[in-house]
PDB file of C-alpha atoms in Angstrom:
ATOM      1  CA  MET A  13       0.000   0.000   0.000  1.00  0.00           C
ATOM      2  CA  HIS A  14       1.238   3.478  -0.924  1.00  0.00           C
ATOM      3  CA  ILE A  15       2.248   5.698   2.002  1.00  0.00           C
ATOM      4  CA  GLU A  16       1.049   9.263   1.538  1.00  0.00           C
ATOM      5  CA  THR A  17       3.598  11.735   2.869  1.00  0.00           C
ATOM      6  CA  ASP A  18       2.549  15.034   1.296  1.00  0.00           C
ATOM      7  CA  ILE A  19       1.007  16.957   4.182  1.00  0.00           C
ATOM      8  CA  GLU A  20      -1.441  18.914   2.025  1.00  0.00           C
ATOM      9  CA  ARG A  21      -2.578  15.713   0.308  1.00  0.00           C
ATOM     10  CA  VAL A  22      -2.965  14.015   3.701  1.00  0.00           C
ATOM     11  CA  ARG A  23      -5.146  16.913   4.879  1.00  0.00           C
ATOM     12  CA  GLU A  24      -7.289  16.787   1.711  1.00  0.00           C
ATOM     13  CA  LEU A  25      -7.694  13.010   1.839  1.00  0.00           C
ATOM     14  CA  ALA A  26      -8.501  12.980   5.551  1.00  0.00           C
ATOM     15  CA  GLU A  27     -11.137  15.672   5.067  1.00  0.00           C
ATOM     16  CA  ALA A  28     -12.634  13.809   2.099  1.00  0.00           C
ATOM     17  CA  LYS A  29     -12.720  10.588   4.148  1.00  0.00           C
ATOM     18  CA  GLU A  30     -14.006  12.142   7.363  1.00  0.00           C
ATOM     19  CA  ASP A  31     -17.409  10.398   7.268  1.00  0.00           C
ATOM     20  CA  GLN A  32     -15.748   7.115   6.369  1.00  0.00           C
ATOM     21  CA  ASN A  33     -13.259   7.539   9.220  1.00  0.00           C
ATOM     22  CA  TRP A  34     -16.052   8.082  11.745  1.00  0.00           C
ATOM     23  CA  ARG A  35     -17.861   4.978  10.431  1.00  0.00           C
ATOM     24  CA  PHE A  36     -14.626   3.011  10.769  1.00  0.00           C
ATOM     25  CA  ARG A  37     -14.245   4.277  14.327  1.00  0.00           C
ATOM     26  CA  THR A  38     -17.699   2.871  15.088  1.00  0.00           C
ATOM     27  CA  PHE A  39     -16.676  -0.410  13.468  1.00  0.00           C
ATOM     28  CA  LEU A  40     -13.519  -0.580  15.619  1.00  0.00           C
ATOM     29  CA  LYS A  41     -15.540   0.015  18.785  1.00  0.00           C
ATOM     30  CA  GLY A  42     -17.528  -3.155  18.048  1.00  0.00           C
ATOM     31  CA  VAL A  43     -15.000  -5.313  16.200  1.00  0.00           C
ATOM     32  CA  ASP A  44     -14.530  -8.848  17.492  1.00  0.00           C
ATOM     33  CA  LEU A  45     -10.976  -8.276  18.723  1.00  0.00           C
ATOM     34  CA  SER A  46      -9.682  -7.839  22.242  1.00  0.00           C
ATOM     35  CA  VAL A  47      -8.167  -4.501  23.211  1.00  0.00           C
ATOM     36  CA  LYS A  48      -4.771  -6.218  23.264  1.00  0.00           C
ATOM     37  CA  GLU A  49      -5.232  -7.719  19.774  1.00  0.00           C
ATOM     38  CA  LEU A  50      -6.245  -4.367  18.302  1.00  0.00           C
ATOM     39  CA  ASP A  51      -3.291  -2.704  20.035  1.00  0.00           C
ATOM     40  CA  SER A  52      -0.953  -5.267  18.503  1.00  0.00           C
ATOM     41  CA  ILE A  53      -2.266  -4.595  14.992  1.00  0.00           C
ATOM     42  CA  ALA A  54      -2.146  -0.797  15.417  1.00  0.00           C
ATOM     43  CA  HIS A  55       1.365  -0.973  16.899  1.00  0.00           C
ATOM     44  CA  ARG A  56       2.593  -3.122  14.002  1.00  0.00           C
ATOM     45  CA  HIS A  57       1.356  -0.605  11.437  1.00  0.00           C
ATOM     46  CA  TYR A  58       2.660   2.318  13.488  1.00  0.00           C
ATOM     47  CA  LYS A  59       6.172   0.856  13.683  1.00  0.00           C
ATOM     48  CA  ASP A  60       6.259   0.150   9.961  1.00  0.00           C
ATOM     49  CA  ILE A  61       4.955   3.553   8.873  1.00  0.00           C
ATOM     50  CA  ALA A  62       6.856   5.638  11.444  1.00  0.00           C
ATOM     51  CA  ARG A  63      10.097   4.125  10.122  1.00  0.00           C
ATOM     52  CA  GLN A  64       9.297   5.508   6.687  1.00  0.00           C
ATOM     53  CA  ILE A  65       8.224   9.046   7.580  1.00  0.00           C
ATOM     54  CA  ASP A  66      10.525  11.796   8.856  1.00  0.00           C
ATOM     55  CA  CYS A  67       8.428  13.943  11.174  1.00  0.00           C
ATOM     56  CA  GLY A  68      10.941  16.773  10.942  1.00  0.00           C
ATOM     57  CA  THR A  69       9.946  17.244   7.335  1.00  0.00           C
ATOM     58  CA  TYR A  70       6.504  18.410   8.466  1.00  0.00           C
ATOM     59  CA  ALA A  71       6.480  19.279  12.166  1.00  0.00           C
ATOM     60  CA  ASN A  72       2.768  19.606  11.564  1.00  0.00           C
ATOM     61  CA  CYS A  73       1.888  18.515  15.081  1.00  0.00           C
ATOM     62  CA  CYS A  74       3.845  21.539  16.360  1.00  0.00           C
ATOM     63  CA  LYS A  75       1.830  23.747  14.028  1.00  0.00           C
ATOM     64  CA  GLU A  76      -1.648  22.290  14.541  1.00  0.00           C
ATOM     65  CA  VAL A  77      -1.916  20.481  17.892  1.00  0.00           C
ATOM     66  CA  SER A  78      -2.267  22.004  21.358  1.00  0.00           C
ATOM     67  CA  PRO A  79      -0.400  19.717  23.742  1.00  0.00           C
ATOM     68  CA  LYS A  80      -1.364  19.643  27.395  1.00  0.00           C
ATOM     69  CA  LEU A  81       1.464  20.494  29.773  1.00  0.00           C
ATOM     70  CA  SER A  82       1.652  19.206  33.324  1.00  0.00           C
ATOM     71  CA  GLU A  83       3.287  21.157  36.140  1.00  0.00           C
ATOM     72  CA  GLU A  84       6.354  18.933  35.637  1.00  0.00           C
ATOM     73  CA  ASP A  85       6.424  19.860  31.944  1.00  0.00           C
ATOM     74  CA  VAL A  86       6.273  23.565  32.827  1.00  0.00           C
ATOM     75  CA  THR A  87       9.101  23.226  35.348  1.00  0.00           C
ATOM     76  CA  ARG A  88      11.298  21.269  32.922  1.00  0.00           C
ATOM     77  CA  LEU A  89      10.648  23.677  30.053  1.00  0.00           C
ATOM     78  CA  ALA A  90      11.257  26.769  32.192  1.00  0.00           C
ATOM     79  CA  SER A  91      14.517  25.302  33.481  1.00  0.00           C
ATOM     80  CA  CYS A  92      15.666  24.614  29.912  1.00  0.00           C
ATOM     81  CA  LEU A  93      14.894  28.203  28.964  1.00  0.00           C
ATOM     82  CA  GLY A  94      16.598  29.616  32.069  1.00  0.00           C
ATOM     83  CA  ILE A  95      13.446  31.339  33.315  1.00  0.00           C
ATOM     84  CA  SER A  96      10.985  30.753  36.144  1.00  0.00           C
ATOM     85  CA  SER A  97       7.818  28.755  35.684  1.00  0.00           C
ATOM     86  CA  SER A  98       5.775  31.893  36.273  1.00  0.00           C
ATOM     87  CA  GLU A  99       7.710  33.731  33.533  1.00  0.00           C
ATOM     88  CA  LEU A 100       7.055  30.843  31.129  1.00  0.00           C
ATOM     89  CA  THR A 101       3.347  30.721  31.911  1.00  0.00           C
ATOM     90  CA  ALA A 102       2.985  34.508  31.630  1.00  0.00           C
ATOM     91  CA  ALA A 103       4.720  34.582  28.254  1.00  0.00           C
ATOM     92  CA  HIS A 104       3.500  31.440  26.517  1.00  0.00           C
ATOM     93  CA  LEU A 105       0.872  29.423  28.397  1.00  0.00           C
ATOM     94  CA  ARG A 106      -2.740  29.449  29.437  1.00  0.00           C
ATOM     95  CA  ARG A 107      -4.824  27.072  31.507  1.00  0.00           C
ATOM     96  CA  THR A 108      -6.839  24.442  29.667  1.00  0.00           C
ATOM     97  CA  GLU A 109     -10.614  24.768  29.800  1.00  0.00           C
ATOM     98  CA  ASP A 110     -10.881  22.236  32.618  1.00  0.00           C
ATOM     99  CA  GLY A 111      -8.088  24.015  34.528  1.00  0.00           C
ATOM    100  CA  ASN A 112      -6.146  20.784  35.061  1.00  0.00           C
ATOM    101  CA  ALA A 113      -3.232  21.508  32.731  1.00  0.00           C
ATOM    102  CA  TRP A 114      -1.503  24.163  30.676  1.00  0.00           C
ATOM    103  CA  CYS A 115      -1.369  24.660  26.909  1.00  0.00           C
ATOM    104  CA  PHE A 116       0.355  27.079  24.574  1.00  0.00           C
ATOM    105  CA  ARG A 117      -1.475  30.343  23.908  1.00  0.00           C
ATOM    106  CA  GLN A 118      -0.855  30.206  20.188  1.00  0.00           C
ATOM    107  CA  LYS A 119      -0.168  27.929  17.271  1.00  0.00           C
ATOM    108  CA  PRO A 120       2.327  27.088  16.028  1.00  0.00           C
ATOM    109  CA  CYS A 121       4.322  26.211  19.107  1.00  0.00           C
ATOM    110  CA  PRO A 122       6.439  29.210  20.132  1.00  0.00           C
ATOM    111  CA  PHE A 123       9.504  26.943  20.300  1.00  0.00           C
ATOM    112  CA  LEU A 124       9.307  25.724  16.699  1.00  0.00           C
ATOM    113  CA  ARG A 125      11.983  27.131  14.377  1.00  0.00           C
ATOM    114  CA  ASP A 126      12.499  25.886  10.812  1.00  0.00           C
ATOM    115  CA  ASN A 127      10.461  22.750  11.608  1.00  0.00           C
ATOM    116  CA  CYS A 128      12.750  21.962  14.562  1.00  0.00           C
ATOM    117  CA  CYS A 129      11.948  22.001  18.253  1.00  0.00           C
ATOM    118  CA  THR A 130      14.288  24.410  20.005  1.00  0.00           C
ATOM    119  CA  VAL A 131      13.543  22.790  23.380  1.00  0.00           C
ATOM    120  CA  TYR A 132      13.562  19.179  22.196  1.00  0.00           C
ATOM    121  CA  ASP A 133      15.201  17.637  25.272  1.00  0.00           C
ATOM    122  CA  ALA A 134      12.768  19.497  27.556  1.00  0.00           C
ATOM    123  CA  ARG A 135       9.653  19.187  25.399  1.00  0.00           C
ATOM    124  CA  PRO A 136       6.352  18.334  27.139  1.00  0.00           C
ATOM    125  CA  ASP A 137       5.415  14.688  27.639  1.00  0.00           C
ATOM    126  CA  ASP A 138       2.421  15.130  25.315  1.00  0.00           C
ATOM    127  CA  CYS A 139       4.837  16.160  22.539  1.00  0.00           C
ATOM    128  CA  ARG A 140       7.197  13.270  23.306  1.00  0.00           C
ATOM    129  CA  SER A 141       4.336  10.838  22.950  1.00  0.00           C
ATOM    130  CA  PHE A 142       2.689  12.206  19.803  1.00  0.00           C
ATOM    131  CA  PRO A 143       1.042  10.695  17.778  1.00  0.00           C
ATOM    132  CA  HIS A 144       0.268   8.352  20.701  1.00  0.00           C
ATOM    133  CA  LEU A 145      -0.084   5.281  18.449  1.00  0.00           C
ATOM    134  CA  HIS A 146       2.480   3.313  20.438  1.00  0.00           C
ATOM    135  CA  LYS A 147       0.301   3.452  23.552  1.00  0.00           C
ATOM    136  CA  ASP A 148      -1.973   0.664  24.713  1.00  0.00           C
ATOM    137  CA  GLU A 149      -5.770   0.885  24.589  1.00  0.00           C
ATOM    138  CA  PHE A 150      -5.885   2.331  21.072  1.00  0.00           C
ATOM    139  CA  VAL A 151      -9.632   1.713  20.883  1.00  0.00           C
ATOM    140  CA  PHE A 152     -10.246   4.200  23.707  1.00  0.00           C
ATOM    141  CA  ARG A 153      -8.457   7.045  21.894  1.00  0.00           C
ATOM    142  CA  LEU A 154     -10.191   6.801  18.521  1.00  0.00           C
ATOM    143  CA  ILE A 155     -11.707  10.288  18.542  1.00  0.00           C
ATOM    144  CA  GLN A 156      -8.204  11.706  18.902  1.00  0.00           C
ATOM    145  CA  VAL A 157      -6.952   9.365  16.159  1.00  0.00           C
ATOM    146  CA  VAL A 158      -9.662  10.419  13.707  1.00  0.00           C
ATOM    147  CA  ASN A 159      -9.005  14.089  14.464  1.00  0.00           C
ATOM    148  CA  ASN A 160      -5.258  13.613  13.952  1.00  0.00           C
ATOM    149  CA  CYS A 161      -5.679  11.944  10.549  1.00  0.00           C
ATOM    150  CA  SER A 162      -5.645  15.372   8.900  1.00  0.00           C
ATOM    151  CA  VAL A 163      -2.664  16.565  10.976  1.00  0.00           C
ATOM    152  CA  CYS A 164      -0.178  13.696  10.935  1.00  0.00           C
ATOM    153  CA  PRO A 165       0.872  11.586   7.938  1.00  0.00           C
ATOM    154  CA  ILE A 166       1.710   8.714  10.278  1.00  0.00           C
ATOM    155  CA  VAL A 167      -1.770   8.681  11.820  1.00  0.00           C
ATOM    156  CA  TYR A 168      -3.436   9.014   8.421  1.00  0.00           C
ATOM    157  CA  ASN A 169      -1.485   6.095   6.954  1.00  0.00           C
ATOM    158  CA  VAL A 170      -1.929   3.849   9.999  1.00  0.00           C
ATOM    159  CA  PHE A 171      -5.685   4.447   9.941  1.00  0.00           C
ATOM    160  CA  GLU A 172      -5.805   3.669   6.215  1.00  0.00           C
ATOM    161  CA  ARG A 173      -3.883   0.438   6.768  1.00  0.00           C
ATOM    162  CA  LEU A 174      -6.206  -0.526   9.583  1.00  0.00           C
ATOM    163  CA  LYS A 175      -9.187   0.078   7.318  1.00  0.00           C
ATOM    164  CA  GLU A 176      -7.628  -2.094   4.661  1.00  0.00           C
ATOM    165  CA  GLU A 177      -6.757  -4.928   7.031  1.00  0.00           C
ATOM    166  CA  LEU A 178      -9.755  -4.955   9.351  1.00  0.00           C
ATOM    167  CA  TRP A 179     -12.666  -3.276   7.645  1.00  0.00           C
ATOM    168  CA  GLN A 180     -12.412  -3.892   3.948  1.00  0.00           C
ATOM    169  CA  SER A 181     -11.698  -7.597   4.454  1.00  0.00           C
ATOM    170  CA  LYS A 182     -14.848  -7.874   6.636  1.00  0.00           C
ATOM    171  CA  ARG A 183     -17.037  -6.066   4.099  1.00  0.00           C
ATOM    172  CA  ILE A 184     -16.260  -8.475   1.237  1.00  0.00           C
TER     173      ILE A 184
END
């Protein structure tokens, strides 16, 4: 299967397939696979596709996603920048709607320069983990996955592979 890497094409395709992606999400919620089995399949596709895509080419997550920052993230980031946590929050952060975390005030990330993270070693845990496809319990994060199909070429291609393997074979 062809791996789509052009970010604009990924966005167009994901938007065109939005209804299909939501139907596939519903299918995955009821598919006759254990959580562990579905994780294994998603992880296999993630490993294969992530090996073939250089995220630094796009850095689209840094341009489009609003990561949540914990207090530990704020402390680590402030230390890296040589400023206090309160200086960092005043300059770049705001509380999330639920008040339980921080997020950047603007997009793209204020620490993105030429598609590179200028605070890479101190980046927030949410950034370290993106696109979260390596995590267990994939089936419980499907809304996030569908939303990220238009943002991340890795997510888009993994979801397409899952459709091909799990959905299209069941529909025949």
